[in-house]
GROMACS .gro file of C-alpha atoms in nm:
model
  284
    1UNK     CA    1   1.806  -1.463  -1.169
    2UNK     CA    2   1.612  -1.402  -1.486
    3UNK     CA    3   1.752  -1.154  -1.739
    4UNK     CA    4   1.615  -0.799  -1.734
    5UNK     CA    5   1.582  -0.576  -2.033
    6UNK     CA    6   1.767  -0.241  -2.016
    7UNK     CA    7   1.455  -0.037  -1.936
    8UNK     CA    8   1.370  -0.250  -1.634
    9UNK     CA    9   1.727  -0.233  -1.517
   10UNK     CA   10   1.707   0.146  -1.530
   11UNK     CA   11   1.383   0.147  -1.332
   12UNK     CA   12   1.530  -0.089  -1.071
   13UNK     CA   13   1.849   0.116  -1.045
   14UNK     CA   14   1.647   0.436  -1.007
   15UNK     CA   15   1.428   0.283  -0.733
   16UNK     CA   16   1.728   0.153  -0.539
   17UNK     CA   17   1.902   0.491  -0.570
   18UNK     CA   18   1.595   0.676  -0.441
   19UNK     CA   19   1.566   0.440  -0.144
   20UNK     CA   20   1.932   0.480  -0.058
   21UNK     CA   21   1.906   0.858  -0.083
   22UNK     CA   22   1.599   0.853   0.141
   23UNK     CA   23   1.784   0.661   0.411
   24UNK     CA   24   2.084   0.896   0.390
   25UNK     CA   25   1.865   1.208   0.413
   26UNK     CA   26   1.669   1.066   0.704
   27UNK     CA   27   1.990   0.992   0.892
   28UNK     CA   28   2.117   1.346   0.826
   29UNK     CA   29   1.788   1.507   0.932
   30UNK     CA   30   1.777   1.303   1.252
   31UNK     CA   31   2.137   1.400   1.326
   32UNK     CA   32   2.099   1.775   1.272
   33UNK     CA   33   1.744   1.827   1.400
   34UNK     CA   34   1.716   1.730   1.769
   35UNK     CA   35   1.428   1.500   1.847
   36UNK     CA   36   1.219   1.490   2.160
   37UNK     CA   37   1.430   1.207   2.312
   38UNK     CA   38   1.109   1.004   2.348
   39UNK     CA   39   1.095   1.063   2.724
   40UNK     CA   40   0.740   0.931   2.740
   41UNK     CA   41   0.855   0.592   2.614
   42UNK     CA   42   1.160   0.565   2.839
   43UNK     CA   43   1.148   0.329   3.141
   44UNK     CA   44   1.061   0.502   3.470
   45UNK     CA   45   1.355   0.619   3.675
   46UNK     CA   46   1.424   0.507   4.029
   47UNK     CA   47   1.394   0.743   4.316
   48UNK     CA   48   1.720   0.890   4.455
   49UNK     CA   49   1.731   0.613   4.716
   50UNK     CA   50   1.687   0.347   4.449
   51UNK     CA   51   1.387   0.190   4.621
   52UNK     CA   52   1.140   0.005   4.404
   53UNK     CA   53   0.858   0.089   4.646
   54UNK     CA   54   0.931   0.457   4.606
   55UNK     CA   55   0.933   0.409   4.230
   56UNK     CA   56   0.581   0.264   4.242
   57UNK     CA   57   0.460   0.526   4.486
   58UNK     CA   58   0.605   0.811   4.283
   59UNK     CA   59   0.501   0.703   3.935
   60UNK     CA   60   0.180   0.504   3.965
   61UNK     CA   61  -0.010   0.647   4.262
   62UNK     CA   62   0.097   1.007   4.290
   63UNK     CA   63  -0.044   1.233   4.019
   64UNK     CA   64   0.046   1.604   4.044
   65UNK     CA   65  -0.251   1.828   4.115
   66UNK     CA   66  -0.195   2.053   3.809
   67UNK     CA   67  -0.205   1.742   3.590
   68UNK     CA   68  -0.527   1.627   3.756
   69UNK     CA   69  -0.681   1.968   3.701
   70UNK     CA   70  -0.576   1.960   3.335
   71UNK     CA   71  -0.743   1.621   3.298
   72UNK     CA   72  -1.063   1.759   3.449
   73UNK     CA   73  -1.057   2.067   3.227
   74UNK     CA   74  -0.994   1.862   2.913
   75UNK     CA   75  -1.250   1.597   3.000
   76UNK     CA   76  -0.989   1.320   3.027
   77UNK     CA   77  -1.049   1.007   3.231
   78UNK     CA   78  -0.818   0.911   3.513
   79UNK     CA   79  -0.771   0.602   3.729
   80UNK     CA   80  -1.067   0.518   3.954
   81UNK     CA   81  -1.291   0.748   3.754
   82UNK     CA   82  -1.617   0.678   3.574
   83UNK     CA   83  -1.607   0.411   3.306
   84UNK     CA   84  -1.640   0.540   2.949
   85UNK     CA   85  -1.963   0.453   2.763
   86UNK     CA   86  -1.793   0.214   2.521
   87UNK     CA   87  -1.723  -0.031   2.806
   88UNK     CA   88  -2.096  -0.110   2.830
   89UNK     CA   89  -2.153  -0.155   2.458
   90UNK     CA   90  -2.252  -0.498   2.331
   91UNK     CA   91  -1.948  -0.483   2.103
   92UNK     CA   92  -1.696  -0.265   2.292
   93UNK     CA   93  -1.492  -0.098   2.017
   94UNK     CA   94  -1.267   0.164   2.168
   95UNK     CA   95  -1.134   0.284   1.831
   96UNK     CA   96  -1.478   0.395   1.712
   97UNK     CA   97  -1.537   0.576   2.039
   98UNK     CA   98  -1.203   0.757   2.022
   99UNK     CA   99  -1.265   0.863   1.662
  100UNK     CA  100  -1.607   1.000   1.749
  101UNK     CA  101  -1.535   1.173   2.080
  102UNK     CA  102  -1.168   1.276   2.070
  103UNK     CA  103  -1.079   1.297   1.702
  104UNK     CA  104  -1.407   1.438   1.574
  105UNK     CA  105  -1.415   1.191   1.284
  106UNK     CA  106  -1.748   1.169   1.106
  107UNK     CA  107  -1.948   1.268   0.803
  108UNK     CA  108  -1.863   1.629   0.700
  109UNK     CA  109  -1.726   1.706   1.049
  110UNK     CA  110  -1.398   1.828   0.907
  111UNK     CA  111  -1.555   2.090   0.684
  112UNK     CA  112  -1.458   2.394   0.890
  113UNK     CA  113  -1.292   2.719   0.797
  114UNK     CA  114  -0.989   2.648   1.018
  115UNK     CA  115  -0.919   2.328   0.821
  116UNK     CA  116  -0.857   2.510   0.491
  117UNK     CA  117  -0.476   2.451   0.511
  118UNK     CA  118  -0.533   2.078   0.547
  119UNK     CA  119  -0.763   2.079   0.246
  120UNK     CA  120  -0.492   2.257   0.048
  121UNK     CA  121  -0.242   1.992   0.158
  122UNK     CA  122  -0.466   1.714   0.026
  123UNK     CA  123  -0.576   1.901  -0.288
  124UNK     CA  124  -0.303   1.774  -0.530
  125UNK     CA  125  -0.372   1.404  -0.479
  126UNK     CA  126  -0.747   1.464  -0.483
  127UNK     CA  127  -0.712   1.653  -0.812
  128UNK     CA  128  -0.502   1.373  -0.962
  129UNK     CA  129  -0.757   1.101  -0.877
  130UNK     CA  130  -1.051   1.317  -0.988
  131UNK     CA  131  -0.879   1.410  -1.313
  132UNK     CA  132  -0.785   1.049  -1.379
  133UNK     CA  133  -1.141   0.934  -1.314
  134UNK     CA  134  -1.284   1.198  -1.548
  135UNK     CA  135  -1.034   1.111  -1.821
  136UNK     CA  136  -1.117   0.743  -1.801
  137UNK     CA  137  -1.495   0.793  -1.788
  138UNK     CA  138  -1.499   1.030  -2.085
  139UNK     CA  139  -1.280   0.790  -2.284
  140UNK     CA  140  -1.483   0.478  -2.203
  141UNK     CA  141  -1.834   0.596  -2.112
  142UNK     CA  142  -2.011   0.274  -2.213
  143UNK     CA  143  -1.756   0.061  -2.028
  144UNK     CA  144  -1.825   0.259  -1.710
  145UNK     CA  145  -2.204   0.249  -1.755
  146UNK     CA  146  -2.195  -0.130  -1.788
  147UNK     CA  147  -1.955  -0.162  -1.491
  148UNK     CA  148  -1.676  -0.296  -1.709
  149UNK     CA  149  -1.884  -0.561  -1.886
  150UNK     CA  150  -1.895  -0.413  -2.236
  151UNK     CA  151  -1.671  -0.159  -2.405
  152UNK     CA  152  -1.926  -0.048  -2.672
  153UNK     CA  153  -2.294  -0.076  -2.743
  154UNK     CA  154  -2.209  -0.330  -3.013
  155UNK     CA  155  -2.080  -0.672  -2.911
  156UNK     CA  156  -1.904  -0.723  -3.243
  157UNK     CA  157  -1.608  -0.498  -3.166
  158UNK     CA  158  -1.281  -0.689  -3.175
  159UNK     CA  159  -1.057  -0.386  -3.165
  160UNK     CA  160  -0.734  -0.402  -2.975
  161UNK     CA  161  -0.777  -0.273  -2.616
  162UNK     CA  162  -0.608   0.051  -2.521
  163UNK     CA  163  -0.273   0.001  -2.349
  164UNK     CA  164  -0.165   0.160  -2.024
  165UNK     CA  165  -0.391   0.372  -1.808
  166UNK     CA  166  -0.689   0.360  -2.047
  167UNK     CA  167  -0.695  -0.020  -2.058
  168UNK     CA  168  -1.028  -0.184  -1.962
  169UNK     CA  169  -0.841  -0.374  -1.692
  170UNK     CA  170  -0.780  -0.046  -1.507
  171UNK     CA  171  -1.155   0.005  -1.451
  172UNK     CA  172  -1.167  -0.185  -1.121
  173UNK     CA  173  -0.870   0.007  -0.985
  174UNK     CA  174  -1.031   0.336  -1.084
  175UNK     CA  175  -1.359   0.251  -0.911
  176UNK     CA  176  -1.161   0.157  -0.601
  177UNK     CA  177  -0.965   0.484  -0.609
  178UNK     CA  178  -1.279   0.695  -0.663
  179UNK     CA  179  -1.456   0.521  -0.372
  180UNK     CA  180  -1.158   0.580  -0.143
  181UNK     CA  181  -1.141   0.946  -0.245
  182UNK     CA  182  -1.513   0.997  -0.183
  183UNK     CA  183  -1.504   0.827   0.156
  184UNK     CA  184  -1.184   1.001   0.264
  185UNK     CA  185  -1.305   1.345   0.157
  186UNK     CA  186  -1.637   1.317   0.341
  187UNK     CA  187  -1.569   1.105   0.648
  188UNK     CA  188  -1.199   1.134   0.738
  189UNK     CA  189  -0.944   1.394   0.839
  190UNK     CA  190  -0.877   1.522   0.492
  191UNK     CA  191  -0.504   1.579   0.539
  192UNK     CA  192  -0.443   1.203   0.550
  193UNK     CA  193  -0.579   1.162   0.196
  194UNK     CA  194  -0.230   1.169   0.047
  195UNK     CA  195  -0.093   0.874   0.242
  196UNK     CA  196  -0.435   0.704   0.243
  197UNK     CA  197  -0.460   0.702  -0.137
  198UNK     CA  198  -0.087   0.666  -0.196
  199UNK     CA  199  -0.077   0.342   0.002
  200UNK     CA  200  -0.408   0.202  -0.123
  201UNK     CA  201  -0.434   0.254  -0.498
  202UNK     CA  202  -0.187   0.255  -0.790
  203UNK     CA  203  -0.398   0.513  -0.976
  204UNK     CA  204  -0.211   0.786  -0.788
  205UNK     CA  205   0.103   0.680  -0.977
  206UNK     CA  206  -0.043   0.545  -1.300
  207UNK     CA  207  -0.227   0.862  -1.398
  208UNK     CA  208   0.072   1.099  -1.353
  209UNK     CA  209   0.278   0.854  -1.561
  210UNK     CA  210   0.004   0.861  -1.826
  211UNK     CA  211   0.010   1.242  -1.829
  212UNK     CA  212   0.386   1.250  -1.862
  213UNK     CA  213   0.376   1.001  -2.149
  214UNK     CA  214   0.106   1.177  -2.348
  215UNK     CA  215   0.163   1.544  -2.270
  216UNK     CA  216   0.541   1.572  -2.252
  217UNK     CA  217   0.709   1.612  -2.594
  218UNK     CA  218   1.048   1.519  -2.454
  219UNK     CA  219   0.920   1.178  -2.345
  220UNK     CA  220   0.737   1.116  -2.672
  221UNK     CA  221   1.063   1.171  -2.858
  222UNK     CA  222   1.219   0.884  -2.665
  223UNK     CA  223   1.002   0.635  -2.852
  224UNK     CA  224   1.181   0.703  -3.182
  225UNK     CA  225   1.519   0.858  -3.106
  226UNK     CA  226   1.771   0.823  -2.823
  227UNK     CA  227   1.771   1.084  -2.549
  228UNK     CA  228   1.963   1.393  -2.648
  229UNK     CA  229   1.992   1.719  -2.458
  230UNK     CA  230   1.865   2.034  -2.619
  231UNK     CA  231   2.146   2.255  -2.743
  232UNK     CA  232   2.030   2.567  -2.566
  233UNK     CA  233   2.002   2.399  -2.225
  234UNK     CA  234   2.302   2.169  -2.205
  235UNK     CA  235   2.671   2.242  -2.256
  236UNK     CA  236   2.851   2.038  -2.522
  237UNK     CA  237   3.005   1.714  -2.409
  238UNK     CA  238   2.799   1.683  -2.090
  239UNK     CA  239   2.664   1.333  -2.022
  240UNK     CA  240   2.285   1.310  -2.014
  241UNK     CA  241   2.117   1.059  -1.777
  242UNK     CA  242   1.959   0.760  -1.947
  243UNK     CA  243   1.670   0.753  -1.698
  244UNK     CA  244   1.363   0.936  -1.831
  245UNK     CA  245   1.283   1.114  -1.505
  246UNK     CA  246   1.639   1.235  -1.465
  247UNK     CA  247   1.629   1.348  -1.826
  248UNK     CA  248   1.319   1.557  -1.756
  249UNK     CA  249   1.484   1.712  -1.453
  250UNK     CA  250   1.793   1.784  -1.661
  251UNK     CA  251   1.578   1.971  -1.917
  252UNK     CA  252   1.345   2.127  -1.660
  253UNK     CA  253   1.306   2.458  -1.840
  254UNK     CA  254   1.188   2.296  -2.162
  255UNK     CA  255   0.932   2.066  -1.994
  256UNK     CA  256   0.562   2.135  -2.025
  257UNK     CA  257   0.369   2.294  -1.739
  258UNK     CA  258   0.196   1.965  -1.655
  259UNK     CA  259   0.532   1.789  -1.627
  260UNK     CA  260   0.676   2.056  -1.401
  261UNK     CA  261   0.369   2.048  -1.176
  262UNK     CA  262   0.376   1.669  -1.141
  263UNK     CA  263   0.749   1.638  -1.081
  264UNK     CA  264   0.756   1.946  -0.858
  265UNK     CA  265   0.473   1.814  -0.640
  266UNK     CA  266   0.612   1.463  -0.593
  267UNK     CA  267   0.968   1.581  -0.529
  268UNK     CA  268   0.858   1.856  -0.288
  269UNK     CA  269   0.628   1.624  -0.099
  270UNK     CA  270   0.901   1.362  -0.075
  271UNK     CA  271   1.167   1.600   0.055
  272UNK     CA  272   0.947   1.800   0.295
  273UNK     CA  273   0.769   1.488   0.415
  274UNK     CA  274   1.100   1.319   0.486
  275UNK     CA  275   1.229   1.623   0.672
  276UNK     CA  276   0.918   1.688   0.881
  277UNK     CA  277   0.750   1.354   0.941
  278UNK     CA  278   1.057   1.163   1.062
  279UNK     CA  279   1.115   1.440   1.319
  280UNK     CA  280   0.758   1.426   1.458
  281UNK     CA  281   0.662   1.755   1.297
  282UNK     CA  282   0.313   1.810   1.146
  283UNK     CA  283   0.297   1.636   0.811
  284UNK     CA  284   0.114   1.347   0.654
   0.00000   0.00000   0.00000
């Protein structure tokens, strides 16, 4: 095992602690909130007589009339019915057919008044990626115009590249994130943007970290002096966490508005998403 510097140890300890807390909370939520018992995925039950033939007759061949009527009303297909159109395609792709017919996935199809709550749910991550793209483009306009080939109009520049989020190496990741955001906003169910971008691009995490580093005075002070609590917000003798994020949460009232919005969004999404999604409730 190679040695780790103290900062990396703190990051690793924080990540492990968050994962452990997530597992504990999920176990508690599953224990206190009753699930649906997954009846649809349970093996079929035998008839009272225990006959296998009755099991087949009762479960595979006999469909209640109300259920058949519901299938007709909803336009569902049942056994021995007409074959769906995708079966006769040269390349039979059922997923494309389901997206088009049943999920209403397509260009601008989701832009309806009733979908406003879903747009609000996806707005924070869309704002973060858009803001990050604008910040990068306005900082390096010539780099973006030349698709990352040249930083300036002059080839004689030997200046040290910007570190962190504004580094030229981030350009490809930013283009990828912007393309995903554009495609997801126009052609997908917009409420899945959060998990779609969060699992596909690091820009969702890099840009908030960049904002915290450059717009939070408490974090900027860490570069020169050790972390110390402010006198008006912390009682004397109380131990302050060494982790930067925990330090910001400890001094929540003195944080900037940007910091409170970023931390509040990620923590709220994490807690509510953990509570709702693992119990099959609407969330993304």
